[in-house]
Amino acid sequence: MDIKVRKMLGEDREAIRSILLRTEVFNQDEIDCAMELIDIYLNNPSQKDYLLASAINGNNEVVGYVCYGKAPLTHGAYDLYWIAVEPEYQREGVGRILLNYVESEITKLSARMLLAETSSRAVYEKTRRFYIKNGFSEEARVKDFYSTGDDKVIYKKIFP
Ligand SMILES: CC(C)(COP(=O)(O)OP(=O)(O)OC[C@H]1O[C@@H](n2cnc3c(N)ncnc32)[C@H](O)[C@@H]1OP(=O)(O)O)[C@@H](O)C(=O)NCCC(=O)NCCS
């Protein structure tokens, strides 16, 4: 598949909102939070906390996006805040291509590690498998973090 990753543009915004809705894993509060970070990035070109990129197919359509940034007050620890792929394009390597882009960008910035947090709920099983498949390992788990029975699982990938 012909997928390219480039920095997010304002014209990608509505396509990304639609992807967030159609993945069917995010509730409205989560979508609002994801959109807030998108708007911070698009409206404040000088900020460096949130970095966003879009995956584009051969027809110039947005099929996924990623949001990442340096964890404040750390030396080289980065957070993967959001990653989402259009459902029709999932399991075809788009997530891996987005992650490879993030890793290549942050290693240029002397990143030592990348952390990704997710929920222990069954709906995130494919997400947890995605992280493990891409070289992350479970670093910590905060029991009942999101709600009773819904743990926060923190995955970590180290860069040599
Ligand atoms: C997690 C996500 C970004 C992965 O993107 P993707 O393009 O499907 O991933 P890739 O094609 O690069 O990787 C495929 C691997 O991911 C996992 N995976 C993805 N979809 C899966 C599914 N439906 N069932 C089981 N595993 C799945 C598997 O490990 C799979 O490898 P395999 O096919 O060899 O079993 C995508 O599934 C998604 O958008 N999920 C919803 C949003 C989300 O949970 N985001 C993370 C929290 S912010």
mmCIF file of C-alpha atoms and ligand atoms in Angstrom:
data_model
loop_
_atom_site.group_PDB
_atom_site.id
_atom_site.type_symbol
_atom_site.label_atom_id
_atom_site.label_comp_id
_atom_site.label_asym_id
_atom_site.label_seq_id
_atom_site.Cartn_x
_atom_site.Cartn_y
_atom_site.Cartn_z
ATOM 1 C CA MET A 1 0.000 0.000 0.000
ATOM 2 C CA ASP A 2 1.192 3.491 -0.902
ATOM 3 C CA ILE A 3 1.114 5.314 2.466
ATOM 4 C CA LYS A 4 3.034 8.477 3.254
ATOM 5 C CA VAL A 5 3.338 10.252 6.593
ATOM 6 C CA ARG A 6 3.643 14.027 6.767
ATOM 7 C CA LYS A 7 3.099 16.723 9.381
ATOM 8 C CA MET A 8 -0.592 17.353 10.020
ATOM 9 C CA LEU A 9 -2.292 20.135 8.046
ATOM 10 C CA GLY A 10 -5.458 22.080 8.915
ATOM 11 C CA GLU A 11 -7.255 20.414 6.003
ATOM 12 C CA ASP A 12 -6.835 16.993 7.738
ATOM 13 C CA ARG A 13 -8.863 18.016 10.803
ATOM 14 C CA GLU A 14 -12.357 16.789 9.866
ATOM 15 C CA ALA A 15 -11.088 13.527 8.372
ATOM 16 C CA ILE A 16 -9.326 12.823 11.655
ATOM 17 C CA ARG A 17 -12.398 13.605 13.718
ATOM 18 C CA SER A 18 -14.286 11.114 11.551
ATOM 19 C CA ILE A 19 -11.572 8.447 12.054
ATOM 20 C CA LEU A 20 -11.712 8.968 15.828
ATOM 21 C CA LEU A 21 -15.488 8.458 15.752
ATOM 22 C CA ARG A 22 -15.384 5.440 13.479
ATOM 23 C CA THR A 23 -12.704 3.519 15.404
ATOM 24 C CA GLU A 24 -15.509 2.957 17.969
ATOM 25 C CA VAL A 25 -13.126 2.768 20.915
ATOM 26 C CA PHE A 26 -13.134 6.427 22.017
ATOM 27 C CA ASN A 27 -15.937 8.086 23.997
ATOM 28 C CA GLN A 28 -16.957 11.714 23.404
ATOM 29 C CA ASP A 29 -14.671 13.058 26.165
ATOM 30 C CA GLU A 30 -11.705 11.242 24.619
ATOM 31 C CA ILE A 31 -12.542 12.554 21.145
ATOM 32 C CA ASP A 32 -12.849 16.092 22.534
ATOM 33 C CA CYS A 33 -9.455 15.712 24.227
ATOM 34 C CA ALA A 34 -7.848 14.375 21.025
ATOM 35 C CA MET A 35 -9.347 17.284 19.029
ATOM 36 C CA GLU A 36 -8.076 19.778 21.616
ATOM 37 C CA LEU A 37 -4.505 18.569 21.067
ATOM 38 C CA ILE A 38 -5.005 18.747 17.292
ATOM 39 C CA ASP A 39 -6.156 22.364 17.616
ATOM 40 C CA ILE A 40 -3.226 23.268 19.877
ATOM 41 C CA TYR A 41 -0.904 21.936 17.183
ATOM 42 C CA LEU A 42 -2.690 23.559 14.242
ATOM 43 C CA ASN A 43 -3.250 26.946 15.901
ATOM 44 C CA ASN A 44 0.097 27.429 17.675
ATOM 45 C CA PRO A 45 2.937 26.791 15.247
ATOM 46 C CA SER A 46 5.562 27.727 17.848
ATOM 47 C CA GLN A 47 4.510 25.220 20.553
ATOM 48 C CA LYS A 48 6.607 22.057 20.814
ATOM 49 C CA ASP A 49 4.676 19.967 23.375
ATOM 50 C CA TYR A 50 2.421 18.187 20.884
ATOM 51 C CA LEU A 51 3.659 16.967 17.514
ATOM 52 C CA LEU A 52 1.171 15.549 15.031
ATOM 53 C CA ALA A 53 1.405 13.746 11.727
ATOM 54 C CA SER A 54 -1.096 12.245 9.285
ATOM 55 C CA ALA A 55 -0.918 9.085 7.162
ATOM 56 C CA ILE A 56 -2.051 9.742 3.587
ATOM 57 C CA ASN A 57 -3.021 7.127 0.982
ATOM 58 C CA GLY A 58 -2.364 7.230 -2.770
ATOM 59 C CA ASN A 59 -5.607 9.226 -3.309
ATOM 60 C CA ASN A 60 -4.420 11.910 -0.890
ATOM 61 C CA GLU A 61 -6.949 10.817 1.768
ATOM 62 C CA VAL A 62 -6.113 10.848 5.482
ATOM 63 C CA VAL A 63 -6.198 7.255 6.790
ATOM 64 C CA GLY A 64 -4.638 7.704 10.216
ATOM 65 C CA TYR A 65 -2.796 10.038 12.527
ATOM 66 C CA VAL A 66 -0.467 10.153 15.470
ATOM 67 C CA CYS A 67 0.107 12.642 18.308
ATOM 68 C CA TYR A 68 3.298 12.498 20.366
ATOM 69 C CA GLY A 69 5.615 14.757 22.332
ATOM 70 C CA LYS A 70 8.412 15.027 24.842
ATOM 71 C CA ALA A 71 7.311 14.319 28.399
ATOM 72 C CA PRO A 72 7.756 17.600 30.296
ATOM 73 C CA LEU A 73 10.795 17.872 32.616
ATOM 74 C CA THR A 74 12.439 14.698 31.285
ATOM 75 C CA HIS A 75 15.630 14.151 29.327
ATOM 76 C CA GLY A 76 14.588 12.235 26.266
ATOM 77 C CA ALA A 77 11.376 10.515 27.418
ATOM 78 C CA TYR A 78 8.572 10.810 24.864
ATOM 79 C CA ASP A 79 4.859 10.038 25.110
ATOM 80 C CA LEU A 80 2.710 8.595 22.359
ATOM 81 C CA TYR A 81 -0.519 10.434 23.154
ATOM 82 C CA TRP A 82 -2.829 9.189 20.397
ATOM 83 C CA ILE A 83 -2.657 6.915 17.407
ATOM 84 C CA ALA A 84 -5.648 5.979 15.278
ATOM 85 C CA VAL A 85 -6.141 4.328 11.904
ATOM 86 C CA GLU A 86 -9.264 4.402 9.741
ATOM 87 C CA PRO A 87 -11.043 1.053 10.446
ATOM 88 C CA GLU A 88 -11.045 0.005 6.766
ATOM 89 C CA TYR A 89 -7.256 0.422 6.709
ATOM 90 C CA GLN A 90 -6.470 -1.303 10.003
ATOM 91 C CA ARG A 91 -4.185 -4.350 10.098
ATOM 92 C CA GLU A 92 -2.503 -3.284 6.858
ATOM 93 C CA GLY A 93 0.584 -1.725 8.397
ATOM 94 C CA VAL A 94 -0.564 1.923 8.622
ATOM 95 C CA GLY A 95 -0.151 1.974 12.428
ATOM 96 C CA ARG A 96 3.380 0.573 12.060
ATOM 97 C CA ILE A 97 4.241 3.206 9.439
ATOM 98 C CA LEU A 98 2.986 5.984 11.773
ATOM 99 C CA LEU A 99 4.988 4.534 14.661
ATOM 100 C CA ASN A 100 8.132 4.228 12.503
ATOM 101 C CA TYR A 101 7.724 7.903 11.602
ATOM 102 C CA VAL A 102 7.481 8.894 15.297
ATOM 103 C CA GLU A 103 10.520 6.778 16.195
ATOM 104 C CA SER A 104 12.565 8.233 13.375
ATOM 105 C CA GLU A 105 11.608 11.824 14.334
ATOM 106 C CA ILE A 106 12.249 11.436 18.071
ATOM 107 C CA THR A 107 15.516 9.564 17.732
ATOM 108 C CA LYS A 108 16.776 12.625 15.805
ATOM 109 C CA LEU A 109 15.876 14.541 19.011
ATOM 110 C CA SER A 110 17.916 12.164 21.229
ATOM 111 C CA ALA A 111 14.912 10.251 22.563
ATOM 112 C CA ARG A 112 15.784 7.486 25.041
ATOM 113 C CA MET A 113 12.350 5.982 25.390
ATOM 114 C CA LEU A 114 8.772 6.126 24.102
ATOM 115 C CA LEU A 115 5.836 5.422 26.433
ATOM 116 C CA ALA A 116 2.293 4.531 25.419
ATOM 117 C CA GLU A 117 -0.582 4.260 27.858
ATOM 118 C CA THR A 118 -3.738 2.323 27.251
ATOM 119 C CA SER A 119 -6.649 0.733 29.029
ATOM 120 C CA SER A 120 -6.943 -2.909 30.067
ATOM 121 C CA ARG A 121 -10.495 -3.093 28.648
ATOM 122 C CA ALA A 122 -11.173 -5.831 26.086
ATOM 123 C CA VAL A 123 -11.839 -3.251 23.360
ATOM 124 C CA TYR A 124 -8.138 -2.254 23.544
ATOM 125 C CA GLU A 125 -6.832 -5.814 23.120
ATOM 126 C CA LYS A 126 -5.800 -5.107 19.506
ATOM 127 C CA THR A 127 -4.051 -1.932 20.641
ATOM 128 C CA ARG A 128 -2.049 -3.804 23.293
ATOM 129 C CA ARG A 129 -1.097 -6.431 20.706
ATOM 130 C CA PHE A 130 -0.044 -3.661 18.363
ATOM 131 C CA TYR A 131 2.379 -2.226 20.943
ATOM 132 C CA ILE A 132 3.869 -5.623 21.824
ATOM 133 C CA LYS A 133 4.274 -6.473 18.137
ATOM 134 C CA ASN A 134 6.156 -3.218 17.628
ATOM 135 C CA GLY A 135 8.773 -3.768 20.317
ATOM 136 C CA PHE A 136 7.073 -2.265 23.382
ATOM 137 C CA SER A 137 6.810 -4.152 26.656
ATOM 138 C CA GLU A 138 4.507 -3.670 29.588
ATOM 139 C CA GLU A 139 6.360 -1.465 32.081
ATOM 140 C CA ALA A 140 3.675 -0.757 34.680
ATOM 141 C CA ARG A 141 0.023 -1.166 35.432
ATOM 142 C CA VAL A 142 -2.120 1.047 37.655
ATOM 143 C CA LYS A 143 -5.023 -1.067 38.819
ATOM 144 C CA ASP A 144 -8.525 0.471 38.589
ATOM 145 C CA PHE A 145 -7.070 3.732 37.208
ATOM 146 C CA TYR A 146 -9.763 4.672 34.660
ATOM 147 C CA SER A 147 -12.563 3.051 36.663
ATOM 148 C CA THR A 148 -13.012 -0.030 38.846
ATOM 149 C CA GLY A 149 -11.760 -2.986 36.823
ATOM 150 C CA ASP A 150 -10.197 -0.758 34.124
ATOM 151 C CA ASP A 151 -6.420 -0.526 34.620
ATOM 152 C CA LYS A 152 -3.969 1.895 33.022
ATOM 153 C CA VAL A 153 -1.302 -0.172 31.214
ATOM 154 C CA ILE A 154 1.957 1.609 30.400
ATOM 155 C CA TYR A 155 4.070 0.276 27.553
ATOM 156 C CA LYS A 156 7.676 1.285 27.029
ATOM 157 C CA LYS A 157 10.131 1.071 24.145
ATOM 158 C CA ILE A 158 13.797 1.896 24.697
ATOM 159 C CA PHE A 159 16.130 3.353 22.060
ATOM 160 C CA PRO A 160 19.767 2.343 22.173
HETATM 161 C C1 LIG B 1 -3.922 0.359 17.318
HETATM 162 C C2 LIG B 1 -4.004 0.786 15.853
HETATM 163 C C3 LIG B 1 -3.520 2.226 15.707
HETATM 164 C C4 LIG B 1 -3.091 -0.154 15.036
HETATM 165 O O1 LIG B 1 -3.093 0.287 13.687
HETATM 166 P P1 LIG B 1 -3.046 -0.769 12.483
HETATM 167 O O2 LIG B 1 -2.826 0.008 11.229
HETATM 168 O O3 LIG B 1 -4.241 -1.660 12.558
HETATM 169 O O4 LIG B 1 -1.736 -1.617 12.868
HETATM 170 P P2 LIG B 1 -0.739 -2.440 11.938
HETATM 171 O O5 LIG B 1 -1.467 -2.924 10.734
HETATM 172 O O6 LIG B 1 0.509 -1.672 11.737
HETATM 173 O O7 LIG B 1 -0.368 -3.625 12.923
HETATM 174 C C5 LIG B 1 -1.137 -4.782 12.970
HETATM 175 C C6 LIG B 1 -0.950 -5.427 14.333
HETATM 176 O O8 LIG B 1 -1.698 -4.681 15.320
HETATM 177 C C7 LIG B 1 -2.509 -5.603 16.074
HETATM 178 N N1 LIG B 1 -3.891 -5.482 15.559
HETATM 179 C C8 LIG B 1 -4.387 -4.464 14.805
HETATM 180 N N2 LIG B 1 -5.699 -4.683 14.542
HETATM 181 C C9 LIG B 1 -6.032 -5.819 15.148
HETATM 182 C C10 LIG B 1 -7.241 -6.565 15.261
HETATM 183 N N3 LIG B 1 -8.394 -6.158 14.673
HETATM 184 N N4 LIG B 1 -7.231 -7.716 15.978
HETATM 185 C C11 LIG B 1 -6.105 -8.144 16.555
HETATM 186 N N5 LIG B 1 -4.900 -7.483 16.479
HETATM 187 C C12 LIG B 1 -4.881 -6.340 15.778
HETATM 188 C C13 LIG B 1 -1.921 -6.965 15.785
HETATM 189 O O9 LIG B 1 -0.781 -7.153 16.585
HETATM 190 C C14 LIG B 1 -1.521 -6.810 14.333
HETATM 191 O O10 LIG B 1 -0.538 -7.722 13.939
HETATM 192 P P3 LIG B 1 -0.989 -9.105 13.203
HETATM 193 O O11 LIG B 1 -1.873 -8.682 12.071
HETATM 194 O O12 LIG B 1 0.316 -9.723 12.767
HETATM 195 O O13 LIG B 1 -1.717 -9.886 14.250
HETATM 196 C C15 LIG B 1 -5.439 0.656 15.286
HETATM 197 O O14 LIG B 1 -5.901 -0.650 15.541
HETATM 198 C C16 LIG B 1 -6.442 1.660 15.859
HETATM 199 O O15 LIG B 1 -6.631 2.738 15.324
HETATM 200 N N6 LIG B 1 -7.092 1.269 16.957
HETATM 201 C C17 LIG B 1 -8.118 2.131 17.569
HETATM 202 C C18 LIG B 1 -7.532 3.326 18.239
HETATM 203 C C19 LIG B 1 -6.600 2.979 19.385
HETATM 204 O O16 LIG B 1 -6.808 2.048 20.140
HETATM 205 N N7 LIG B 1 -5.526 3.785 19.532
HETATM 206 C C20 LIG B 1 -4.534 3.610 20.595
HETATM 207 C C21 LIG B 1 -4.900 4.354 21.836
HETATM 208 S S1 LIG B 1 -4.680 6.089 21.624
#
